[in-house]
Coordinates of C-alpha atoms and ligand atoms in Angstrom, one line a residue:
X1 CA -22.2 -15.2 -1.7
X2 CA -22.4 -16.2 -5.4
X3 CA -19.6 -18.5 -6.4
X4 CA -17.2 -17.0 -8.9
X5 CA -14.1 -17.7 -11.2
X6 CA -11.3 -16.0 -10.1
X7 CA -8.4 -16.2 -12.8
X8 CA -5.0 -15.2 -11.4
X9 CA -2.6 -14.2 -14.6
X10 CA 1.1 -14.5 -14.0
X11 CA 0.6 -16.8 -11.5
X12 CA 4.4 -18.0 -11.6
X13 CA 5.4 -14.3 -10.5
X14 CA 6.4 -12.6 -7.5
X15 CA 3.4 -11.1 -6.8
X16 CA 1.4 -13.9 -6.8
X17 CA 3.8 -16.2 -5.1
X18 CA 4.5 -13.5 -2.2
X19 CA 1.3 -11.4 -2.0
X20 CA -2.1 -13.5 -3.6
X21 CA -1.4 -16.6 -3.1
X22 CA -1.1 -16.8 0.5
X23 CA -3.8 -14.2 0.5
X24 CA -6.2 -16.5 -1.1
X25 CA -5.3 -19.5 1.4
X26 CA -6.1 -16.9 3.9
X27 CA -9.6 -16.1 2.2
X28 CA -10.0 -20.4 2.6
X29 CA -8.8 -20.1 6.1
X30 CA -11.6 -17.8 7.1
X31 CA -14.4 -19.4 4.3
X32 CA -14.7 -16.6 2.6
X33 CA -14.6 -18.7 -0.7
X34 CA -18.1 -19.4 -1.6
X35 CA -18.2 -23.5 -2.5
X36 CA -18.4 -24.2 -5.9
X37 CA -15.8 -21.4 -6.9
X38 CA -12.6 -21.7 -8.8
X39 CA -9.6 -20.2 -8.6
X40 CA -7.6 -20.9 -11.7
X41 CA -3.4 -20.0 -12.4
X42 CA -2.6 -18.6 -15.6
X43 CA 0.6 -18.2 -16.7
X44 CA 2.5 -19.5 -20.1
X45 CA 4.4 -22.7 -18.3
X46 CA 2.7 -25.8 -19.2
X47 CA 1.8 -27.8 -16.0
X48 CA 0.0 -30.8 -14.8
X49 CA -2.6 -30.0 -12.4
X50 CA -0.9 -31.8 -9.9
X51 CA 2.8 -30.0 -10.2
X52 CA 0.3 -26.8 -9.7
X53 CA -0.7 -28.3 -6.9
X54 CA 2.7 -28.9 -5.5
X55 CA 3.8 -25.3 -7.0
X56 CA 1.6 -23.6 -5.0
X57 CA 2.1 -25.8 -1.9
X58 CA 5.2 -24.9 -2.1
X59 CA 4.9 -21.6 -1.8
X60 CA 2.4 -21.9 1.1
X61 CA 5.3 -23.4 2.7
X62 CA 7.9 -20.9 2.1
X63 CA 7.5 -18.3 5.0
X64 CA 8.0 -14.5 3.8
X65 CA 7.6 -11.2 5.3
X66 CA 3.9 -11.4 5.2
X67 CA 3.0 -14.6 5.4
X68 CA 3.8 -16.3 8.6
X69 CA 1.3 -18.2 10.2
X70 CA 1.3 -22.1 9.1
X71 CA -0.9 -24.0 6.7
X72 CA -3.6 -26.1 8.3
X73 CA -3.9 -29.3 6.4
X74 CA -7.9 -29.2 6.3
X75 CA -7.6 -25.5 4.8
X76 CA -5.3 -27.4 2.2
X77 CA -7.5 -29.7 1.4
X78 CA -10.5 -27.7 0.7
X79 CA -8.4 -24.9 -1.6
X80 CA -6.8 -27.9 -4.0
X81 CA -10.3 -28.6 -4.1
X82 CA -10.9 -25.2 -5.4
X83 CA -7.5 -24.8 -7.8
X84 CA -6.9 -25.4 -11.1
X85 CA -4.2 -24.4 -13.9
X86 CA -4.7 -23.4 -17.7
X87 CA -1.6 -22.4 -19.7
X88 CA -1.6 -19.9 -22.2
X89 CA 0.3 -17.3 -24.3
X90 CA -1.6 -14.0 -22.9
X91 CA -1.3 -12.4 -26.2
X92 CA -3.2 -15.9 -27.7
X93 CA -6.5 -15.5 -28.8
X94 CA -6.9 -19.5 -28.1
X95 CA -6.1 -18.7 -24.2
X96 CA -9.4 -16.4 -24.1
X97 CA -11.3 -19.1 -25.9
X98 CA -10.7 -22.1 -23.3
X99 CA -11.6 -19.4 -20.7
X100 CA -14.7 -18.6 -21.9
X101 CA -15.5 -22.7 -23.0
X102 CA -15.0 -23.7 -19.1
X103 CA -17.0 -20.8 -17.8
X104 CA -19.7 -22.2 -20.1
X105 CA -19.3 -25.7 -18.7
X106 CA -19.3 -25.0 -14.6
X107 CA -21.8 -22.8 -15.7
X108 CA -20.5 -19.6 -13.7
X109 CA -21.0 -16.2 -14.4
X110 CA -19.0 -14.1 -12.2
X111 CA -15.2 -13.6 -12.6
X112 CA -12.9 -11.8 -11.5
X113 CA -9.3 -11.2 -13.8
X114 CA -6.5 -10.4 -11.7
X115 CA -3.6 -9.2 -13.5
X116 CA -0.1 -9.9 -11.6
X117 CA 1.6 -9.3 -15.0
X118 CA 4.1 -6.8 -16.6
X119 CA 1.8 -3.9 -17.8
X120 CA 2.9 -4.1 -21.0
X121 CA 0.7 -6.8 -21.6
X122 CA -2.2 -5.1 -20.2
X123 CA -3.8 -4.0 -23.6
X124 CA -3.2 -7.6 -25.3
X125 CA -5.4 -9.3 -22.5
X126 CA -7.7 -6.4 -22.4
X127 CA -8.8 -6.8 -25.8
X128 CA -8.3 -10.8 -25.9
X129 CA -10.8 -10.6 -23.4
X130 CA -13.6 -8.3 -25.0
X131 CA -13.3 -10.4 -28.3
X132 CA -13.7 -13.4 -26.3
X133 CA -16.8 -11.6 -24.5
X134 CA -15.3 -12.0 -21.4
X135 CA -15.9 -8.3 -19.8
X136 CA -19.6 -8.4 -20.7
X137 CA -21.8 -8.7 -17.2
X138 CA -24.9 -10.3 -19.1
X139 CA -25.3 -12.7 -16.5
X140 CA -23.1 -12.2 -13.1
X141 CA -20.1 -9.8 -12.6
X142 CA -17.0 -9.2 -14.3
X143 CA -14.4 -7.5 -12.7
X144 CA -11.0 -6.6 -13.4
X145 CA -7.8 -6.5 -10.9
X146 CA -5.0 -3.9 -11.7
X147 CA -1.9 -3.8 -9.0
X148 CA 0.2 -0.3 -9.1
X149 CA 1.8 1.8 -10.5
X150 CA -0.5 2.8 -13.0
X151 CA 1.8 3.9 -15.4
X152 CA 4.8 5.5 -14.7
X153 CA 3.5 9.1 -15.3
X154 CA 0.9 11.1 -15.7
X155 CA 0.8 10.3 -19.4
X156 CA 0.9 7.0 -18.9
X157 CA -1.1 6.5 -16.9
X158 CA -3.8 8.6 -18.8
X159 CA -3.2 6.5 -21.6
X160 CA -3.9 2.9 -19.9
X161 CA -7.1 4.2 -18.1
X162 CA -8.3 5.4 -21.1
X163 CA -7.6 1.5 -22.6
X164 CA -9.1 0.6 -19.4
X165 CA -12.2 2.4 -20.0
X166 CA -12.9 1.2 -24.0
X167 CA -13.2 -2.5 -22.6
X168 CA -14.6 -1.6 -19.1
X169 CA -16.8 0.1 -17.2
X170 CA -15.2 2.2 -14.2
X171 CA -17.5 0.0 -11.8
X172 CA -15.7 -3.3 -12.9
X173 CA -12.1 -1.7 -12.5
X174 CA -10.5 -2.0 -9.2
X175 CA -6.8 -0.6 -9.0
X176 CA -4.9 -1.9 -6.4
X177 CA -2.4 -0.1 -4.0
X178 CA -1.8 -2.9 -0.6
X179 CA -1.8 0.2 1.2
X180 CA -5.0 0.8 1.0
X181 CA -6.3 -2.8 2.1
X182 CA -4.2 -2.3 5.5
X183 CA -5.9 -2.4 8.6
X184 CA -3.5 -0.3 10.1
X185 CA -4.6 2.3 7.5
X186 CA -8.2 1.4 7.4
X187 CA -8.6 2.2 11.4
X188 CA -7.2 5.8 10.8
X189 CA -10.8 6.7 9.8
X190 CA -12.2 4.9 12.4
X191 CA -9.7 6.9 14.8
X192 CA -10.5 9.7 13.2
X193 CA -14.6 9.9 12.4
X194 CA -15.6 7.0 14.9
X195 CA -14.4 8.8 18.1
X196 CA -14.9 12.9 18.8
X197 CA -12.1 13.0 21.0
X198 CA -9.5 14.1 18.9
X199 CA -10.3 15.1 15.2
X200 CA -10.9 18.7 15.9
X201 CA -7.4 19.0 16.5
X202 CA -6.5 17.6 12.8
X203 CA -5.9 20.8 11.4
X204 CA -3.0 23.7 11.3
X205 CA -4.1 25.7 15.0
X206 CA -3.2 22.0 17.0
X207 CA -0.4 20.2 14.0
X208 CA 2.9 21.6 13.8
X209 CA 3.9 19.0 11.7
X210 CA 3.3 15.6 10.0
X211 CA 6.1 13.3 9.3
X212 CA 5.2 10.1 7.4
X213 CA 8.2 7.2 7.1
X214 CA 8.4 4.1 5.4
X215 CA 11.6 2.5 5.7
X216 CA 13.0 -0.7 5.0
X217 CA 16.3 -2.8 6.2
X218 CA 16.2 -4.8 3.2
X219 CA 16.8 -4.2 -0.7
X220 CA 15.5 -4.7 -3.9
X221 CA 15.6 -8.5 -3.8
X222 CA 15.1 -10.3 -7.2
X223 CA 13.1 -7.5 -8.7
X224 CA 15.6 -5.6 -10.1
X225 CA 14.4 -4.9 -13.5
X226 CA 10.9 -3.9 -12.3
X227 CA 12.6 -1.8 -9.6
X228 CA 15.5 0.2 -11.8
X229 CA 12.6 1.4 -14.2
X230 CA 11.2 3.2 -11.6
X231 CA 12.6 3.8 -8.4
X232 CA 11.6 5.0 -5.0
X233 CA 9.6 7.4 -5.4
X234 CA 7.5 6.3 -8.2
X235 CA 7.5 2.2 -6.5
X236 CA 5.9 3.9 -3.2
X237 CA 5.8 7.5 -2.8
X238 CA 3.2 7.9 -5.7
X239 CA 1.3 5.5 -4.1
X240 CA 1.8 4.0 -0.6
X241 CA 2.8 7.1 0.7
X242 CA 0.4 9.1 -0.4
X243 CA -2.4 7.4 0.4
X244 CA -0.9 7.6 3.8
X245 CA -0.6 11.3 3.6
X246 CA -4.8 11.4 2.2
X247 CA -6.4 8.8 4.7
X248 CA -4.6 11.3 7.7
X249 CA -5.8 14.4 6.3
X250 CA -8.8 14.1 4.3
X251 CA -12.0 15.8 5.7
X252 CA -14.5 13.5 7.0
X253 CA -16.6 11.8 4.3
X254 CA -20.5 12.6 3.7
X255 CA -20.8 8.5 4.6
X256 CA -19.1 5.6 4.7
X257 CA -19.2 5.0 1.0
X258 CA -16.7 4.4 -2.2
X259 CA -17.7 7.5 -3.5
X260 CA -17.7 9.7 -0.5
X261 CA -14.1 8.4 0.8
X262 CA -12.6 8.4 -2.5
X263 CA -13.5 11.6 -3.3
X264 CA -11.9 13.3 0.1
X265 CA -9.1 11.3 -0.5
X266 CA -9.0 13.0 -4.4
X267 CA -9.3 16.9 -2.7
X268 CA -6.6 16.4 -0.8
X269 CA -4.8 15.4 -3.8
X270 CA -5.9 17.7 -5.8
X271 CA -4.7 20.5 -2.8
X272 CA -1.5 18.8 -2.8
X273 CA 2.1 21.0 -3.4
X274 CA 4.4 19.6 -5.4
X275 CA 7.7 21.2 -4.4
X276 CA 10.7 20.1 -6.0
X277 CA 13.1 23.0 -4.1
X278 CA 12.4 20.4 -1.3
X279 CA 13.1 16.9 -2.5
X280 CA 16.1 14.5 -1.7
X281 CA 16.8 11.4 -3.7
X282 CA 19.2 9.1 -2.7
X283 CA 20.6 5.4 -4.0
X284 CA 22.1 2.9 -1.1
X285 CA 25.9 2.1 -2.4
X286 CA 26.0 -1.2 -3.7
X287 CA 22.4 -1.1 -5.3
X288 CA 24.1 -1.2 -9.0
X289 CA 25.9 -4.0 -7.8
X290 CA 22.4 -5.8 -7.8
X291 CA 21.0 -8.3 -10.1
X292 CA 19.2 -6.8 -13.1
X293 CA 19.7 -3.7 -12.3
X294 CA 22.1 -1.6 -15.1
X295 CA 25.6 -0.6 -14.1
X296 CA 25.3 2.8 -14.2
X297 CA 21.9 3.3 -12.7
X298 CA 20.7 6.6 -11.6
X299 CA 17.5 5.4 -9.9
X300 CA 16.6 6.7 -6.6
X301 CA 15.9 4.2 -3.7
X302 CA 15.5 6.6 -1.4
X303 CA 13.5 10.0 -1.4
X304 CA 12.4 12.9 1.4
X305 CA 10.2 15.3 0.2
X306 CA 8.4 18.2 2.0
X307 CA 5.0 19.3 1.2
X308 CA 1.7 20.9 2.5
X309 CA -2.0 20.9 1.5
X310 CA -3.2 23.9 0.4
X311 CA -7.1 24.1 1.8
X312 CA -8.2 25.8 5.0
X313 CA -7.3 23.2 7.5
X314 CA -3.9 22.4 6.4
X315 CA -2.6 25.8 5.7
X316 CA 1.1 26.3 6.3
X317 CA 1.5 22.9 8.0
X318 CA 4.5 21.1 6.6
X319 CA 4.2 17.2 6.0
X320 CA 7.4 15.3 5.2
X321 CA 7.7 11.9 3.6
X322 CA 10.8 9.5 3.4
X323 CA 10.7 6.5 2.1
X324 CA 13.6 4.2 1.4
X325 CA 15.8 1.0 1.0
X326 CA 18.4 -0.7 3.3
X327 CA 17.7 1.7 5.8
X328 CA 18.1 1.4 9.5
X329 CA 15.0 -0.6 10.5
X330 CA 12.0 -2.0 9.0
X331 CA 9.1 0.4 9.9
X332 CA 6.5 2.1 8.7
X333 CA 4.8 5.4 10.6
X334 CA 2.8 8.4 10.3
X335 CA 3.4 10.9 12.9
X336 CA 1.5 14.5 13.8
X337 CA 3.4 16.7 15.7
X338 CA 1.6 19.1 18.2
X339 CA 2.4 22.3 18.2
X340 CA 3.1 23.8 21.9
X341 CA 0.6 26.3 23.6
X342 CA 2.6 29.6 23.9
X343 CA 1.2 29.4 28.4
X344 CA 2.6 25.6 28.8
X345 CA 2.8 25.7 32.1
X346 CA 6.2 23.6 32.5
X347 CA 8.3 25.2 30.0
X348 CA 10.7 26.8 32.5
X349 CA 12.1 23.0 33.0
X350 CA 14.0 20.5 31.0
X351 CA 12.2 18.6 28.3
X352 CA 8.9 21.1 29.2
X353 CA 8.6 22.1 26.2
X354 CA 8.6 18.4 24.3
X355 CA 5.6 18.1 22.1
X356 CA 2.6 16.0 22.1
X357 CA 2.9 13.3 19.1
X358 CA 0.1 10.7 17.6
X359 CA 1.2 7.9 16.1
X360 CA -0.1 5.7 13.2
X361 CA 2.1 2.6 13.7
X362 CA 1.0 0.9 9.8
X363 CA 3.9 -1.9 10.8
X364 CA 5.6 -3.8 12.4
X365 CA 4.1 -3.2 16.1
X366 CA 1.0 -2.1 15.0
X367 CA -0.7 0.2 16.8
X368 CA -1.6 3.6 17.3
X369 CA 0.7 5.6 20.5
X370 CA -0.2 9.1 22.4
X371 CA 2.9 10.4 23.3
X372 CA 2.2 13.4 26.2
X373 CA 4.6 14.4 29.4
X374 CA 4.0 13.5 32.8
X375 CA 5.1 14.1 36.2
X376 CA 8.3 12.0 37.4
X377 CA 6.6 10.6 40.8
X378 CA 8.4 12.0 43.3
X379 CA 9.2 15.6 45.7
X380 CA 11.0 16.9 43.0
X381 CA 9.1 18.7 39.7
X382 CA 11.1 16.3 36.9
X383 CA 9.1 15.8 33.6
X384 CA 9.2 13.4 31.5
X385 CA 7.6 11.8 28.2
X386 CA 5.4 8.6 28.8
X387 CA 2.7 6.6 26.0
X388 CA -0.7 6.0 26.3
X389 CA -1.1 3.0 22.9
X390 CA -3.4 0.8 21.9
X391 CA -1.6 -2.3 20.5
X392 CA -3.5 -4.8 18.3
X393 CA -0.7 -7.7 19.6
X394 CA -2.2 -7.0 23.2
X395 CA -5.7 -7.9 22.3
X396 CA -4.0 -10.9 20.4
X397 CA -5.8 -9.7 16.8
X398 CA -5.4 -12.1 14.0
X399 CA -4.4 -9.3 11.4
X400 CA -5.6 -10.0 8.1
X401 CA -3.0 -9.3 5.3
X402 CA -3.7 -6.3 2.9
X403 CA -4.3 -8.4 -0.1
X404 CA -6.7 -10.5 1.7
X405 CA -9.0 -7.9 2.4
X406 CA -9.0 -6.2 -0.3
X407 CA -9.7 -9.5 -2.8
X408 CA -12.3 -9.8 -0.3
X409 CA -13.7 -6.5 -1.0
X410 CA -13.7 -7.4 -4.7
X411 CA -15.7 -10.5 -4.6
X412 CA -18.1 -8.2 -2.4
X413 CA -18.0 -5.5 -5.2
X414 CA -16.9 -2.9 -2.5
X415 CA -14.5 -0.3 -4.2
X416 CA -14.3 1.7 -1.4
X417 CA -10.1 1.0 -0.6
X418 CA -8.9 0.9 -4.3
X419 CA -8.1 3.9 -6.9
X420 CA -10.2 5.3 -9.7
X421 CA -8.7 6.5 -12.6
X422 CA -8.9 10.4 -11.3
X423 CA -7.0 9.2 -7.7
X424 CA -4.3 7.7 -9.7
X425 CA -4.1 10.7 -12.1
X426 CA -3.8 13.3 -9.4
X427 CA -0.9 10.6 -7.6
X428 CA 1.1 11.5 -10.6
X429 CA 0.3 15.4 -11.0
X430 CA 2.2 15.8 -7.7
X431 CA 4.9 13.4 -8.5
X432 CA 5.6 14.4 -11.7
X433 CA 7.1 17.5 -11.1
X434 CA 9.6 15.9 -8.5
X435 CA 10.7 13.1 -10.8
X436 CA 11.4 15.6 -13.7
X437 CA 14.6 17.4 -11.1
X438 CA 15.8 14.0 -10.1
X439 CA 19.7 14.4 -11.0
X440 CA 22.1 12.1 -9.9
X441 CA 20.8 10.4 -6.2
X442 CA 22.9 11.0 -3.6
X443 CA 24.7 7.6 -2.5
X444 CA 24.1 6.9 1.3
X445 CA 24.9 3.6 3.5
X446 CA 23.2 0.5 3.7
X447 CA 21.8 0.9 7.3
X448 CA 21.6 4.2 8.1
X449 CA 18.8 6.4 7.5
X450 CA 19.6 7.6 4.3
X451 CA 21.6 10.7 3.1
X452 CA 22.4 13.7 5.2
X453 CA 20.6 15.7 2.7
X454 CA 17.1 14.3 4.1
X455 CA 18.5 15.4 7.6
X456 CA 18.8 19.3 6.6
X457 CA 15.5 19.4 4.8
X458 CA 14.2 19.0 8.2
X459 CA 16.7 21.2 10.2
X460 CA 16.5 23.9 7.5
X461 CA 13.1 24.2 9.1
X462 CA 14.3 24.0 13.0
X463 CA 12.6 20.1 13.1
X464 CA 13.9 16.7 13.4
X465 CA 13.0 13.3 11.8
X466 CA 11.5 11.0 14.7
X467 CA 12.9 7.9 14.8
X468 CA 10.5 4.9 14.5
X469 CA 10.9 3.4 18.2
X470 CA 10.6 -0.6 17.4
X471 CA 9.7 -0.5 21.1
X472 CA 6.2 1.2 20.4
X473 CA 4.0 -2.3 20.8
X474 CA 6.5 -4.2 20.9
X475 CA 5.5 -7.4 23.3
Ligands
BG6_1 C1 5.4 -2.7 -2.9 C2 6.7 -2.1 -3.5 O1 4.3 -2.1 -3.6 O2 5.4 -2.3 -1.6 C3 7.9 -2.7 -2.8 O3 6.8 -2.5 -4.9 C4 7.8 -2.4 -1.3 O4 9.1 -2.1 -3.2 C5 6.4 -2.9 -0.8 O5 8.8 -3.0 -0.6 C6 6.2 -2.5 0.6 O6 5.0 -3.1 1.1 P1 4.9 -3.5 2.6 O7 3.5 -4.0 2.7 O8 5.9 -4.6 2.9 O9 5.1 -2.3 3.4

């Protein structure tokens, strides 16, 4: 592996303090960091080199939700070796300048520009860059970093990847959605095209139903003003969701490629219905309360939607998605429902007629569980429901974190797990239309699963939510 320059913009941010920072430890960890690399902070604060030191030490030592595991002191050593800081106005010509001077001097010639910024700078640095003939690839790689959203509409989104695409080619872009860069999610398609067993029953004659939650027990945190311009269902349901809802339904891939996966993960989108007869929003009480978020918000932080895909081997089956804040438990699940065979043989007794469920466990618990019935042992004929599951605790896997794999897939120039601009576009053609009815959300309680409304979407159709059982893996 070539060394590279890998600039981190907005390094004094959230993202970067909870999700890329540890991330790149993580990359150390596992010498995945080519020697003779850099890894350089950007942000507008002036520091030393060795209060950037300490800044991001501290953070190493500040345990969050996805970063648990502690920091080995030689792993330490060898990323200070490895970390530098340069200050700048983004919008500063001068910034760009000094970039390209210390390039020049460690003579390297790949780089990679992550930007953990507010997207409103986007078009500043993009065109900083290109006058400083930074995005060129004359002599190594360039490639650019983009987290989601991608706008915050279709329109918007159209606009900024058609910036994107004046100052770089589509093979140096590399959108980012964590969800993608899960292994939880990743192994789907190896469940799915790596065995036989079971993907011929992926389609409407075997699925009754799909259900896919993601809930949290906590709220918006510090993030306020990034969260009240967009809510719920743009935050995750554009995105995380639905790239959930494409990796368990997409038709298997020509090969294992960035072109062939994206592009089954694009028809599905494409098939997608947008229904906004069948969409809940919601707002936990107390979430105008928060800090930075406006008094009189009407921003969902809750949403349950119903749709289907409309291609041959989805037809008619409906797929349900909640996603939401300060709800009951931390979780997040895809489920498909089987339907029943009409000749089930036990259907005469209690709990014969239960259905058959698969389950994608993305977090926490990871796994994947079989849900079928079983005979009680015993001289009388009792039923009842029992779990065949594959944990990845039980084989004691050292799960690597989203955003580690998938920076490691951009220093291997491996696409295959991030959006192109069409992916993103078609995200927002189906969310759109829902986000144009949002009224008023309707308020629910902090703990609970959200409002009732998200209850009768489900009964309406004689179904029930599953409830994420935190006892799936847990050991
Ligand atoms: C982020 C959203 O993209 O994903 C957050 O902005 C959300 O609001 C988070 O909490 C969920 O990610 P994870 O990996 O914790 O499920």
């Amino acid at each position: 592996m070539s060394p590279f320059s890998f600039y981190l913009f907005g390094v004094t941010g959230n993202l970067a303090q909870i999700k890329v920072i540890p991330a790149l430890y993580d990359l150390f960890e596992k010498k995945l960091i080519p020697k003779g690399s850099h890894i350089i902070g950007v942000a507008r604060k002036e520091m030393t080199p060795d209060q950037f030191r300490s800044f991001v030490w501290d953070i190493l030592q500040t345990p969050n939700r996805h970063h648990t595991h502690p920091i080995r002191d030689e792993v330490w050593q060898e990323m200070c070796e490895h970390l530098s800081y340069q200050s700048g106005d983004f919008s500063d010509p001068k910034l760009y300048s000094t970039i390209k001077a210390s390039l020049e001097t460690h003579q390297i010639h790949n780089t990679i520009f992550y930007l953990a910024t507010y997207p409103q700078l986007y078009e500043s640095i993009f065109t900083n860059l290109k006058t400083a003939g930074l995005t060129n690839q004359d002599k190594g790689f360039t490639r650019l970093m983009l987290e989601k959203p991608i706008g915050i509409d279709l329109a918007s989104a159209k606009r900024l990847n058609a910036q994107v695409s004046q100052y770089f080619e589509e093979s140096q872009v590399y959108r980012l959605d964590h969800y993608l860069g899960k292994e939880t999610l990743q192994n789907i398609l190896t469940f799915r095209f790596g065995n036989g067993l079971l993907e011929h029953l992926f389609n409407h004659e075997f699925v009754d139903h799909i259900q896919i939650t993601a809930s949290e027990d906590y709220g918006i945190g510090r993030r306020g003003t990034y969260f009240d311009s967009v809510g719920m269902l743009k935050d995750v349901g554009q995105n995380h969701s639905l790239q959930m809802l494409t990796t368990v339904t997409m038709d298997a891939p020509k090969e294992f490629s960035n072109e062939a996966v994206t592009r089954e993960r694009v028809k599905v989108l494409e098939k997608l219905l947008s229904d906004p007869e069948h969409v809940v929003f919601g707002q936990y009480e107390g979430y105008t309360g928060e800090e930075f978020v406006t008094k009189d918000s009407s921003q969902d932080t809750f949403f349950a939607l119903r749709t289907t895909i409309d291609n041959e081997r989805w037809q008619g089956v409906p797929i349900y998605i909640r996603a939401g804040k300060r709800l009951n438990q931390t979780c997040t699940e895809i489920s498909l429902v089987f339907k029943n065979p009409i000749n089930r043989l036990f259907s005469h007794l209690d709990s014969g007629n239960e259905p058959n469920i698969l389950t994608f466990r993305i977090q926490p618990n990871e796994g994947i569980v079989f849900k079928f019935l079983s005979k009680v042992a015993g001289h009388d004929l009792k039923l009842e429901p029992q779990y065949m599951q594959f944990c990845y605790k039980y084989q004691g896997t050292d799960m690597p974190d989203a955003y580690e794999n998938l920076i490691s897939d951009v220093i291997k120039g491996d696409q295959t797990f991030f959006n192109d601009a069409v992916e993103v576009e078609a995200q927002w053609s189906f969310t759109d239309p829902l986000s144009a009815i949002r009224n008023r959300p309707i308020a629910y309680e902090q703990g609970s699963w959200g409002p009732q409304a998200a209850f009768e979407l489900l009964q309406q159709d004689g179904r029930e939510w599953l409830e994420p059982s935190l006892a799936m893996c847990a050991i």
